[in-house]
Short mmCIF file of C-alpha atoms in Angstrom, two decimals:
data_model
loop_
_atom_site.label_atom_id
_atom_site.label_comp_id
_atom_site.label_asym_id
_atom_site.label_seq_id
_atom_site.Cartn_x
_atom_site.Cartn_y
_atom_site.Cartn_z
CA UNK W 14 -20.66 -10.32 -6.99
CA UNK W 15 -20.49 -12.08 -3.60
CA UNK W 16 -17.79 -11.89 -1.06
CA UNK W 17 -15.72 -9.21 -2.39
CA UNK W 18 -12.53 -8.57 -0.32
CA UNK W 19 -12.13 -5.11 0.75
CA UNK W 20 -13.90 -2.56 2.98
CA UNK W 21 -15.30 0.27 1.00
CA UNK W 22 -16.55 2.02 3.84
CA UNK W 23 -13.13 2.20 5.77
CA UNK W 24 -13.30 5.19 7.86
CA UNK W 25 -9.84 6.46 7.14
CA UNK W 26 -10.89 6.66 3.15
CA UNK W 27 -11.56 10.62 2.45
CA UNK W 28 -12.94 11.47 -0.53
CA UNK W 29 -12.02 14.35 -2.52
CA UNK W 30 -15.32 15.62 -3.44
CA UNK W 31 -13.91 18.61 -5.32
CA UNK W 32 -13.09 16.25 -8.13
CA UNK W 33 -14.98 13.17 -7.85
CA UNK W 34 -18.12 13.06 -10.17
CA UNK W 35 -19.72 10.41 -11.74
CA UNK W 36 -16.91 9.95 -14.14
CA UNK W 37 -13.91 10.76 -11.73
CA UNK W 38 -13.25 9.22 -7.98
CA UNK W 39 -10.34 10.61 -5.75
CA UNK W 40 -9.97 9.65 -2.50
CA UNK W 41 -6.86 9.64 0.15
CA UNK W 42 -5.99 7.99 3.27
CA UNK W 43 -6.54 10.49 6.12
CA UNK W 44 -3.92 8.84 8.29
CA UNK W 45 -1.41 9.33 5.44
CA UNK W 46 -2.04 11.60 2.46
CA UNK W 47 0.29 9.86 0.55
CA UNK W 48 -1.77 7.07 0.12
CA UNK W 49 -4.68 7.30 -2.46
CA UNK W 50 -6.83 6.42 -5.34
CA UNK W 51 -7.36 8.33 -8.61
CA UNK W 52 -9.88 6.52 -10.64
CA UNK W 53 -11.64 7.75 -13.93
CA UNK W 54 -14.57 5.90 -15.50
CA UNK W 55 -14.90 6.98 -19.52
CA UNK W 56 -18.37 7.02 -21.35
CA UNK W 57 -17.92 4.01 -22.65
CA UNK W 58 -17.62 2.37 -19.07
CA UNK W 59 -13.73 1.89 -19.21
CA UNK W 60 -12.26 2.28 -15.92
CA UNK W 61 -8.24 3.38 -15.43
CA UNK W 62 -6.98 4.17 -11.89
CA UNK W 63 -3.88 4.42 -9.84
CA UNK W 64 -3.44 3.40 -6.19
CA UNK W 65 -0.65 4.07 -3.94
CA UNK W 66 -1.25 2.02 -0.74
CA UNK W 67 2.08 1.05 0.31
CA UNK W 68 5.30 3.03 0.43
CA UNK W 69 8.57 2.20 2.05
CA UNK W 70 8.80 3.01 5.55
CA UNK W 71 5.13 4.54 6.04
CA UNK W 72 2.28 2.97 7.60
CA UNK W 73 -1.11 2.55 5.96
CA UNK W 74 -4.85 3.30 7.27
CA UNK W 75 -6.17 1.66 4.13
CA UNK W 76 -5.58 -1.22 2.08
CA UNK W 77 -5.45 -1.44 -1.80
CA UNK W 78 -8.40 -3.51 -1.64
CA UNK W 79 -10.34 -1.19 0.48
CA UNK W 80 -9.36 1.63 -1.85
CA UNK W 81 -10.40 -0.55 -4.73
CA UNK W 82 -13.99 -1.71 -3.16
CA UNK W 83 -14.75 1.89 -2.33
CA UNK W 84 -14.04 3.17 -6.06
CA UNK W 85 -16.13 0.16 -7.58
CA UNK W 86 -18.79 1.12 -4.85
CA UNK W 87 -18.66 5.07 -6.29
CA UNK W 88 -18.90 3.91 -10.06
CA UNK W 89 -21.36 1.13 -9.39
CA UNK W 90 -20.52 -2.30 -11.01
CA UNK W 91 -23.01 -2.02 -13.74
CA UNK W 92 -21.44 1.16 -15.30
CA UNK W 93 -18.32 -0.37 -15.32
CA UNK W 94 -17.80 -2.40 -18.79
CA UNK W 95 -13.88 -2.49 -18.79
CA UNK W 96 -11.24 -2.47 -16.12
CA UNK W 97 -7.94 -1.29 -17.98
CA UNK W 98 -4.56 -2.01 -16.51
CA UNK W 99 -1.49 -0.14 -17.41
CA UNK W 100 1.47 -1.09 -15.99
CA UNK W 101 4.92 0.39 -16.37
CA UNK W 102 8.19 -0.68 -15.14
CA UNK W 103 10.59 1.74 -13.31
CA UNK W 104 8.11 4.42 -11.94
CA UNK W 105 7.46 3.06 -8.12
CA UNK W 106 4.16 1.68 -9.28
CA UNK W 107 5.94 -1.35 -10.20
CA UNK W 108 3.63 -3.78 -8.26
CA UNK W 109 1.49 -5.22 -11.38
CA UNK W 110 4.46 -5.02 -13.73
CA UNK W 111 6.76 -6.99 -11.30
CA UNK W 112 4.54 -9.82 -10.83
CA UNK W 113 3.31 -10.10 -14.48
CA UNK W 114 7.38 -10.30 -15.23
CA UNK W 115 7.66 -12.91 -12.48
CA UNK W 116 4.60 -15.09 -13.47
CA UNK W 117 5.49 -14.94 -17.33
CA UNK W 118 9.15 -15.78 -16.36
CA UNK W 119 7.87 -18.90 -14.33
CA UNK W 120 6.07 -19.86 -17.70
CA UNK W 121 2.45 -18.70 -17.48
CA UNK W 122 1.00 -17.47 -20.20
CA UNK W 123 0.20 -13.40 -20.81
CA UNK W 124 -3.42 -13.80 -19.95
CA UNK W 125 -2.80 -16.20 -16.88
CA UNK W 126 -0.28 -13.80 -15.59
CA UNK W 127 -2.46 -10.67 -16.40
CA UNK W 128 -5.24 -12.02 -14.39
CA UNK W 129 -2.95 -13.27 -11.50
CA UNK W 130 -1.42 -9.80 -10.69
CA UNK W 131 -2.89 -7.35 -8.10
CA UNK W 132 -5.34 -5.50 -10.50
CA UNK W 133 -6.32 -9.06 -12.30
CA UNK W 134 -7.20 -10.24 -9.03
CA UNK W 135 -9.44 -7.40 -8.03
CA UNK W 136 -10.94 -7.28 -11.67
CA UNK W 137 -11.95 -10.90 -10.76
CA UNK W 138 -13.02 -10.26 -7.57
CA UNK W 139 -15.89 -8.25 -9.66
CA UNK W 140 -16.42 -11.15 -12.14
CA UNK W 141 -13.96 -9.64 -14.64
CA UNK W 142 -12.72 -12.51 -15.90
CA UNK W 143 -12.10 -12.42 -19.43
CA UNK W 144 -8.67 -10.60 -20.00
CA UNK W 145 -7.06 -9.25 -23.30
CA UNK W 146 -3.63 -8.03 -23.69
CA UNK W 147 -3.74 -4.78 -25.76
CA UNK W 148 0.07 -3.92 -25.63
CA UNK W 149 3.22 -5.22 -24.49
CA UNK W 150 6.78 -3.51 -25.01
CA UNK W 151 8.91 -5.22 -26.17
CA UNK W 152 6.23 -7.00 -28.57
CA UNK W 153 6.61 -10.77 -28.82
CA UNK W 154 7.42 -13.31 -26.61
CA UNK W 155 9.73 -11.78 -23.83
CA UNK W 156 8.59 -13.32 -20.34
CA UNK W 157 9.74 -11.94 -17.40
CA UNK W 158 11.25 -8.71 -19.41
CA UNK W 159 8.37 -6.50 -20.05
CA UNK W 160 8.84 -2.60 -19.66
CA UNK W 161 5.14 -1.93 -19.97
CA UNK W 162 1.96 -4.15 -20.52
CA UNK W 163 -1.71 -3.15 -21.10
CA UNK W 164 -4.32 -5.29 -20.64
CA UNK W 165 -8.17 -4.94 -20.29
CA UNK W 166 -10.26 -6.84 -18.02
CA UNK W 167 -14.28 -7.56 -19.14
CA UNK W 168 -17.38 -9.82 -17.78
CA UNK I 222 -6.68 30.51 -9.54
CA UNK I 223 -5.00 33.10 -11.75
CA UNK I 224 -1.28 31.62 -10.93
CA UNK I 225 -2.74 28.31 -11.46
CA UNK I 226 -4.35 29.47 -14.85
CA UNK I 227 -0.79 31.20 -15.99
CA UNK I 228 0.70 27.65 -14.85
CA UNK I 229 -1.27 25.51 -16.79
CA UNK I 230 -0.68 27.92 -20.17
CA UNK I 231 3.07 28.24 -19.50
CA UNK I 232 3.18 24.13 -19.37
CA UNK I 233 1.06 23.82 -22.59
CA UNK I 234 3.26 26.53 -24.30
CA UNK I 235 6.63 25.04 -22.82
CA UNK I 236 5.62 21.25 -23.99
CA UNK I 237 4.73 22.95 -27.53
CA UNK I 238 8.15 24.44 -27.32
CA UNK I 239 9.66 21.06 -27.29
CA UNK I 240 9.91 20.50 -23.34
CA UNK I 241 9.91 16.90 -21.97
CA UNK I 242 7.60 15.57 -19.12
CA UNK I 243 10.77 15.58 -16.83
CA UNK I 244 11.40 19.34 -17.64
CA UNK I 245 7.25 20.01 -17.09
CA UNK I 246 7.81 18.66 -13.93
CA UNK I 247 10.71 20.66 -12.88
CA UNK I 248 9.06 23.81 -13.88
CA UNK I 249 6.18 22.51 -11.63
CA UNK I 250 8.09 22.01 -8.49
CA UNK I 251 9.95 25.70 -9.33
CA UNK I 252 6.62 27.32 -9.28
CA UNK I 253 4.38 25.85 -6.85
CA UNK I 254 7.63 24.84 -4.43
CA UNK I 255 9.42 21.61 -3.53
CA UNK I 256 6.49 21.08 -0.57
CA UNK I 257 4.00 19.91 -3.25
CA UNK I 258 2.43 16.81 -2.87
CA UNK I 259 2.58 13.94 -5.37
CA UNK I 260 -1.07 14.26 -5.73
CA UNK I 261 -0.96 18.01 -6.41
CA UNK I 262 1.61 17.38 -8.85
CA UNK I 263 -0.42 14.90 -10.56
CA UNK I 264 -3.36 17.29 -10.60
CA UNK I 265 -1.48 20.00 -12.27
CA UNK I 266 -0.45 17.63 -15.15
CA UNK I 267 -3.98 16.15 -15.69
CA UNK I 268 -5.60 19.34 -15.64
CA UNK I 269 -2.62 20.89 -18.26
CA UNK I 270 -3.19 18.23 -20.87
CA UNK I 271 -6.43 16.78 -19.84
CA UNK I 272 -5.14 13.19 -19.02
CA UNK I 273 -7.35 10.52 -17.28
CA UNK I 274 -4.89 9.21 -15.32
CA UNK I 275 -1.10 10.14 -14.50
CA UNK I 276 1.43 7.76 -13.83
CA UNK I 277 4.62 9.56 -12.49
CA UNK I 278 7.12 8.33 -10.26
CA UNK I 279 6.28 8.84 -6.52
CA UNK I 280 9.84 10.22 -6.06
CA UNK I 281 9.25 13.36 -8.72
CA UNK I 282 8.74 15.51 -5.41
CA UNK I 283 11.41 13.91 -3.58
CA UNK I 284 14.74 16.29 -2.55
CA UNK I 285 16.40 14.70 -5.50
CA UNK I 286 13.93 14.98 -8.00
CA UNK I 287 13.59 11.66 -9.44
CA UNK I 288 11.55 12.43 -12.48
CA UNK I 289 12.70 9.00 -14.68
CA UNK I 290 12.83 11.08 -17.66
CA UNK I 291 13.43 8.50 -20.06
CA UNK I 292 10.61 6.29 -19.27
CA UNK I 293 8.05 9.58 -19.12
CA UNK I 294 9.32 10.10 -22.65
CA UNK I 295 7.81 6.94 -23.56
CA UNK I 296 4.97 6.88 -21.82
CA UNK I 297 3.49 10.22 -20.56
CA UNK I 298 4.84 12.28 -23.53
CA UNK I 299 2.82 10.20 -25.92
CA UNK I 300 -0.41 10.40 -23.79
CA UNK I 301 0.25 14.34 -24.02
CA UNK I 302 0.86 14.36 -27.80
CA UNK I 303 -2.31 12.04 -28.14
CA UNK I 304 -4.51 14.33 -26.53
CA UNK I 305 -3.44 17.42 -27.98
CA UNK I 306 -6.92 18.43 -29.69
CA UNK I 307 -8.19 18.64 -26.18
CA UNK I 308 -5.92 20.80 -24.46
CA UNK I 309 -4.08 22.97 -27.69
CA UNK I 310 -7.26 24.92 -28.52
CA UNK I 311 -6.76 27.85 -30.77
CA UNK I 312 -6.95 31.15 -28.19
CA UNK I 313 -10.09 32.57 -30.16
CA UNK I 314 -12.18 31.52 -33.11
CA UNK I 315 -10.43 33.75 -35.37
CA UNK I 316 -6.83 32.48 -34.37
CA UNK I 317 -5.60 29.19 -35.54
CA UNK I 318 -3.59 26.76 -32.95
CA UNK I 319 -0.09 27.91 -32.93
CA UNK I 320 2.22 25.84 -35.07
CA UNK I 321 4.83 23.25 -32.98
CA UNK I 322 6.81 20.11 -33.35
CA UNK I 323 3.70 17.80 -32.87
CA UNK I 324 1.87 18.99 -36.04
CA UNK I 325 1.09 16.28 -38.54
CA UNK I 326 1.70 13.59 -35.76
CA UNK I 327 -1.05 10.89 -35.38
CA UNK I 328 -3.10 11.38 -32.38
CA UNK I 329 -4.52 7.84 -32.36
CA UNK I 330 -5.00 6.17 -29.21
CA UNK I 331 -4.39 2.91 -27.88
CA UNK I 332 -8.05 2.50 -28.40
CA UNK I 333 -8.24 3.66 -31.71
CA UNK I 334 -5.42 1.47 -32.97
CA UNK I 335 -6.91 -1.48 -31.53
CA UNK I 336 -10.52 -0.68 -33.23
CA UNK I 337 -8.66 -0.34 -36.30
CA UNK I 338 -6.60 -3.49 -36.25
CA UNK I 339 -9.59 -5.94 -35.61
CA UNK I 340 -11.81 -4.28 -37.97
CA UNK I 341 -9.40 -4.88 -41.04
CA UNK I 342 -8.17 -8.32 -42.23
CA UNK I 343 -5.00 -9.42 -40.67
CA UNK I 344 -2.10 -8.05 -42.84
CA UNK I 345 -0.34 -10.86 -44.91
CA UNK I 346 -2.81 -13.48 -43.91
CA UNK I 347 -5.73 -15.02 -46.05
CA UNK I 348 -9.21 -15.49 -44.70
CA UNK I 349 -8.32 -19.02 -44.68
CA UNK I 350 -5.32 -18.83 -42.89
CA UNK I 351 -6.54 -16.63 -40.12
CA UNK I 352 -9.68 -18.79 -39.44
CA UNK I 353 -7.42 -21.73 -39.16
CA UNK I 354 -5.79 -20.03 -36.05
CA UNK I 355 -6.91 -20.65 -32.58
CA UNK I 356 -8.67 -17.71 -30.94
CA UNK I 357 -5.72 -17.33 -28.35
CA UNK I 358 -3.24 -17.22 -31.34
CA UNK I 359 -5.39 -14.39 -33.03
CA UNK I 360 -5.32 -12.65 -29.79
CA UNK I 361 -1.38 -12.82 -29.58
CA UNK I 362 -1.17 -11.63 -33.16
CA UNK I 363 -3.45 -8.60 -32.57
CA UNK I 364 -1.32 -7.77 -29.26
CA UNK I 365 1.76 -8.34 -31.31
CA UNK I 366 0.39 -5.82 -34.23
CA UNK I 367 -1.19 -3.50 -32.26
CA UNK I 368 2.02 -3.21 -30.01
CA UNK I 369 4.26 -2.58 -33.23
CA UNK I 370 2.08 0.22 -34.43
CA UNK I 371 2.13 2.02 -31.05
CA UNK I 372 6.11 1.85 -30.57
CA UNK I 373 6.39 2.98 -34.46
CA UNK I 374 4.26 5.76 -33.68
CA UNK I 375 6.29 6.36 -30.40
CA UNK I 376 9.75 6.52 -32.58
CA UNK I 377 7.96 9.04 -34.98
CA UNK I 378 7.09 11.49 -31.93
CA UNK I 379 10.36 11.27 -30.26
CA UNK I 380 11.97 11.83 -33.71
CA UNK I 381 9.97 14.80 -34.53
CA UNK I 382 10.87 16.15 -30.66
CA UNK I 383 14.89 15.19 -31.02
CA UNK I 384 14.63 17.68 -33.92
CA UNK I 385 12.80 20.25 -32.22
CA UNK I 386 15.26 19.98 -29.54
CA UNK I 387 18.61 20.14 -32.29
CA UNK I 388 16.73 23.31 -33.44
CA UNK I 389 16.73 24.93 -29.83
CA UNK I 390 20.30 24.09 -29.40
CA UNK I 391 21.25 25.57 -32.72
CA UNK I 392 19.26 28.94 -32.00
CA UNK I 393 20.88 29.05 -28.25
CA UNK I 394 24.56 28.12 -30.09
CA UNK I 395 23.84 30.92 -32.67
CA UNK I 396 22.89 33.30 -30.01
CA UNK I 397 25.98 32.74 -27.78
CA UNK I 398 28.43 33.12 -30.87
CA UNK I 399 26.78 36.64 -31.92
#
């Protein structure tokens, strides 16, 4: 993997060592503790995470890309087999689902939309370019109207 | 530490008795105070129900306590039920797990369902018909079937919970009329 965007050594990233282990990663932005990343790597190499690097009216010392890069450095690329994206509308963690709906609403296929959203782009940065849609609510073809999507990215 | 352990036990017992995720969040805030951070709130839920990742509203700790209950009933509640065998262990080797509204519900995870669907012939299609589909079409059918199974399970879980909540309401009404 070359030229991966994001700085895993951003000095504002503070790792929570009390809960960080080979299968778990937790870090906050020391300039704004409301911003954080929480990731879990299963025994099968499936990575799940949530990241909050932007919030209304608040400044950020760590970008989402930096948080993601730090998490990937912690787990080690070789140990991550699948990156799982679980996107739900209406919980303030809307970036991916909003992008997915906008893109499918413009006519992109589910797979192309999934790789183009924020998490898909981070996955692609690390070579996870194969995408599989595991779950959609509502099921079937409702471009622009999904309330929940689960996608898996593999290399 | 004892307080935290008590809170975790309390949350598990409340969930087994029919509390929804938004009620659990309200309980955490009432015990730990409204100054609790979003991260701490996620930590408590994660620990109580052995969840790998907790997805709740950032506004859950805000003064207006925006828990987005209906969304959490479709998502977080299901994940808690699926992980019951991890967090609802018997108190001792001799005592069985206390019964609850969740008994007999499937605890299959999305991964279980995906694997099961992919391991079997696609329902309603012959091998010949299936093999004539392009890989993208096959993937679309898999996603459709998995989604339908997951949503069907969610309906089952919410039906059981609705019945438990009705029971509680009836019990309360009976008490009030006595």
